[in-house]
Coordinates of C-alpha atoms in Angstrom, one line a residue:
M1 CA -2.1 -14.9 -14.8
N2 CA 0.3 -11.7 -15.7
L3 CA 0.2 -11.0 -11.7
Y4 CA 1.9 -14.4 -10.8
F5 CA 4.2 -13.1 -13.4
R6 CA 4.7 -9.6 -11.7
L7 CA 4.6 -11.2 -8.0
L8 CA 7.5 -13.7 -9.5
L9 CA 9.6 -10.6 -10.9
L10 CA 8.7 -8.6 -7.6
F11 CA 10.3 -11.8 -5.3
F12 CA 13.5 -11.7 -7.4
K13 CA 13.4 -7.8 -7.2
I14 CA 13.3 -8.3 -3.2
K15 CA 16.0 -11.4 -3.2
R16 CA 18.4 -8.5 -4.7
N17 CA 17.7 -5.6 -2.8
Q18 CA 20.3 -4.1 -0.6
E19 CA 19.0 -0.7 -0.2
Y20 CA 16.7 0.4 2.7
Q21 CA 14.8 3.6 3.7
D22 CA 13.6 4.9 6.4
L23 CA 9.7 3.7 8.0
L24 CA 8.6 7.1 6.6
D25 CA 10.1 7.6 3.1
T26 CA 8.5 7.5 0.4
V27 CA 9.2 4.0 -1.8
D28 CA 8.7 4.3 -5.9
I29 CA 8.4 1.6 -8.0
D30 CA 7.8 1.4 -11.8
Y31 CA 5.0 -0.5 -14.0
K32 CA 4.2 -0.7 -17.5
A33 CA 0.3 -0.7 -18.2
L34 CA 0.1 -4.0 -20.2
P35 CA -2.9 -4.6 -22.8
T36 CA -3.9 -7.5 -20.1
D37 CA -4.3 -4.7 -17.6
C38 CA -6.8 -3.3 -19.6
D39 CA -10.8 -2.9 -20.1
I40 CA -12.7 -2.3 -22.7
N41 CA -12.5 1.3 -22.5
L42 CA -8.7 1.2 -23.2
H43 CA -7.2 2.3 -19.8
L44 CA -6.1 0.6 -16.4
T45 CA -9.1 -1.2 -15.1
N46 CA -10.1 0.1 -11.7
S47 CA -9.7 -3.8 -10.2
R48 CA -6.1 -3.6 -11.4
Y49 CA -5.5 -0.3 -9.5
L50 CA -5.4 -2.1 -6.1
A51 CA -3.8 -5.4 -7.5
M52 CA -1.1 -3.2 -8.2
M53 CA -1.3 -1.8 -4.7
D54 CA -1.1 -4.6 -2.7
L55 CA 2.1 -5.5 -5.0
S56 CA 3.9 -2.0 -4.3
R57 CA 2.7 -2.0 -0.2
T58 CA 5.0 -5.6 -0.5
W59 CA 7.6 -3.4 -2.2
M60 CA 7.4 -0.8 0.6
T61 CA 7.6 -3.0 3.0
E62 CA 11.1 -5.1 2.0
R63 CA 12.5 -1.6 1.4
V64 CA 11.9 -0.5 5.2
G65 CA 13.2 -3.4 6.0
L66 CA 10.2 -5.0 7.5
L67 CA 9.6 -7.7 5.0
K68 CA 12.0 -10.1 6.1
Q69 CA 11.1 -9.7 9.7
I70 CA 7.1 -9.9 9.0
L71 CA 7.8 -13.2 7.3
K72 CA 9.9 -14.7 10.2
R73 CA 7.1 -13.8 12.9
R74 CA 4.6 -15.4 10.5
W75 CA 2.7 -11.4 10.8
F76 CA 0.1 -11.3 7.5
P77 CA -1.2 -7.8 6.8
I78 CA -4.7 -6.8 6.2
V79 CA -6.5 -4.1 4.6
N80 CA -9.6 -3.0 6.6
A81 CA -10.4 0.2 4.4
T82 CA -9.3 1.9 1.0
A83 CA -10.3 5.2 -0.6
I84 CA -9.2 5.9 -3.9
T85 CA -9.7 8.8 -6.4
Y86 CA -9.2 8.4 -9.7
I87 CA -8.2 11.7 -11.9
R88 CA -6.8 10.6 -15.3
D89 CA -6.4 7.2 -17.0
I90 CA -3.4 5.0 -17.6
K91 CA -3.2 3.9 -21.3
P92 CA -2.1 0.4 -22.7
M93 CA 1.7 0.4 -22.9
Q94 CA 2.5 3.4 -20.6
R95 CA 5.0 3.3 -17.9
Y96 CA 3.9 5.1 -14.5
T97 CA 5.0 5.0 -11.5
I98 CA 3.5 3.9 -7.6
S99 CA 4.8 6.2 -4.9
T100 CA 3.8 4.5 -1.5
R101 CA 4.3 5.6 1.8
L102 CA 3.5 5.4 5.3
V103 CA 1.7 8.6 6.6
G104 CA 1.4 7.8 10.1
W105 CA -0.9 5.6 12.7
D106 CA -3.2 5.6 15.4
H107 CA -3.9 3.2 18.2
K108 CA -4.7 0.2 16.0
Y109 CA -4.3 1.3 12.2
F110 CA -1.6 2.4 10.0
Y111 CA -2.1 4.8 7.3
I112 CA -0.5 4.2 3.8
E113 CA -0.8 6.6 0.9
Q114 CA -0.3 5.3 -2.6
K115 CA 0.0 7.8 -5.6
F116 CA 0.0 6.6 -9.4
H117 CA 1.9 9.2 -11.6
S118 CA 3.6 9.0 -14.9
V119 CA 4.8 11.8 -17.2
R120 CA 1.1 13.1 -18.1
G121 CA 1.2 13.6 -14.1
L122 CA -1.0 12.3 -11.5
H123 CA -3.5 9.5 -12.3
A124 CA -4.6 8.4 -8.8
I125 CA -4.4 9.0 -5.2
A126 CA -5.5 5.9 -2.7
Y127 CA -5.2 6.0 1.1
V128 CA -5.1 2.1 2.9
R129 CA -5.5 1.7 6.2
G130 CA -4.6 -1.5 7.8
V131 CA -3.3 -4.0 10.2
F132 CA -0.9 -6.9 10.6
K133 CA -2.2 -10.0 12.3
S134 CA -0.6 -13.1 13.6
K135 CA -2.6 -16.8 14.7
K136 CA -2.7 -14.8 18.1
G137 CA -4.4 -11.3 16.9
I138 CA -3.8 -8.3 16.0
I139 CA -0.6 -7.0 16.2
S140 CA -0.3 -3.3 18.4
I141 CA 1.2 -0.7 16.4
E142 CA 3.8 -0.4 19.5
E143 CA 5.1 -3.8 18.5
M144 CA 5.4 -3.5 14.9
L145 CA 7.2 -0.1 15.4
E146 CA 9.7 -1.6 17.9
V147 CA 10.1 -4.5 14.9
A148 CA 10.7 -1.8 12.3
G149 CA 12.9 0.1 14.7
F150 CA 11.2 3.2 14.8
E151 CA 12.2 5.9 17.4
G152 CA 11.1 9.1 16.0
K153 CA 8.0 10.9 16.5
T154 CA 4.5 9.6 15.5
P155 CA 3.8 11.6 12.1
I156 CA 0.6 13.7 12.0
L157 CA -2.2 12.3 9.7
P158 CA -2.9 14.5 7.0
S159 CA -6.5 16.2 7.1
E160 CA -7.8 14.2 4.7
V161 CA -7.2 11.1 6.3
M162 CA -8.9 12.2 9.5
H163 CA -11.5 13.3 7.7
W164 CA -11.8 9.7 5.9
K165 CA -11.4 7.8 9.2
E166 CA -14.6 9.9 10.7
M167 CA -16.4 8.9 7.7
L168 CA -15.2 5.4 8.6
E169 CA -16.8 5.3 11.8
Q170 CA -19.7 7.0 11.3
K171 CA -20.6 4.3 8.2
K172 CA -19.9 2.1 11.5
I173 CA -22.3 3.6 13.5
N174 CA -24.9 4.2 11.0
N175 CA -25.1 0.5 10.0
L176 CA -25.1 -1.0 13.5
P177 CA -27.6 -3.1 14.0
K178 CA -30.9 -1.6 15.9

């Protein structure tokens, strides 16, 4: 239930937003780990990290000026893969920040990095691979970049993302029906 409340707060924040950032900028959003976000080990539960990442990507989409354009076109984001590494736990009532940034794209997918950090240091780092879809199918990277007004150079994907991409391809190859 508290995620619905956070989603409503995020929509309120989006409605009031008047500051925009460049497409490749890091976008921060602050949260507090509520007791309902935590498990019996008294730290943020694994599933809550992913849910908070969803909210943070929505905020990033707004801050880079894409949210209205996406909603207008009735596009919706689809996460294709996620890799997360937990480094240190987030305790109940602890404040933390999620930093989200688009690190690059390839012929089909865009890649986003999300970091959880606080005054205690880095808590987790995740990579998300996804696409935008419409009723007609997957939106091309070129069309998404055009809507975003991006005219810069394509960034080089970080080496860890390249390794992750290779692993994802191997998973597909190794699990195809024989």
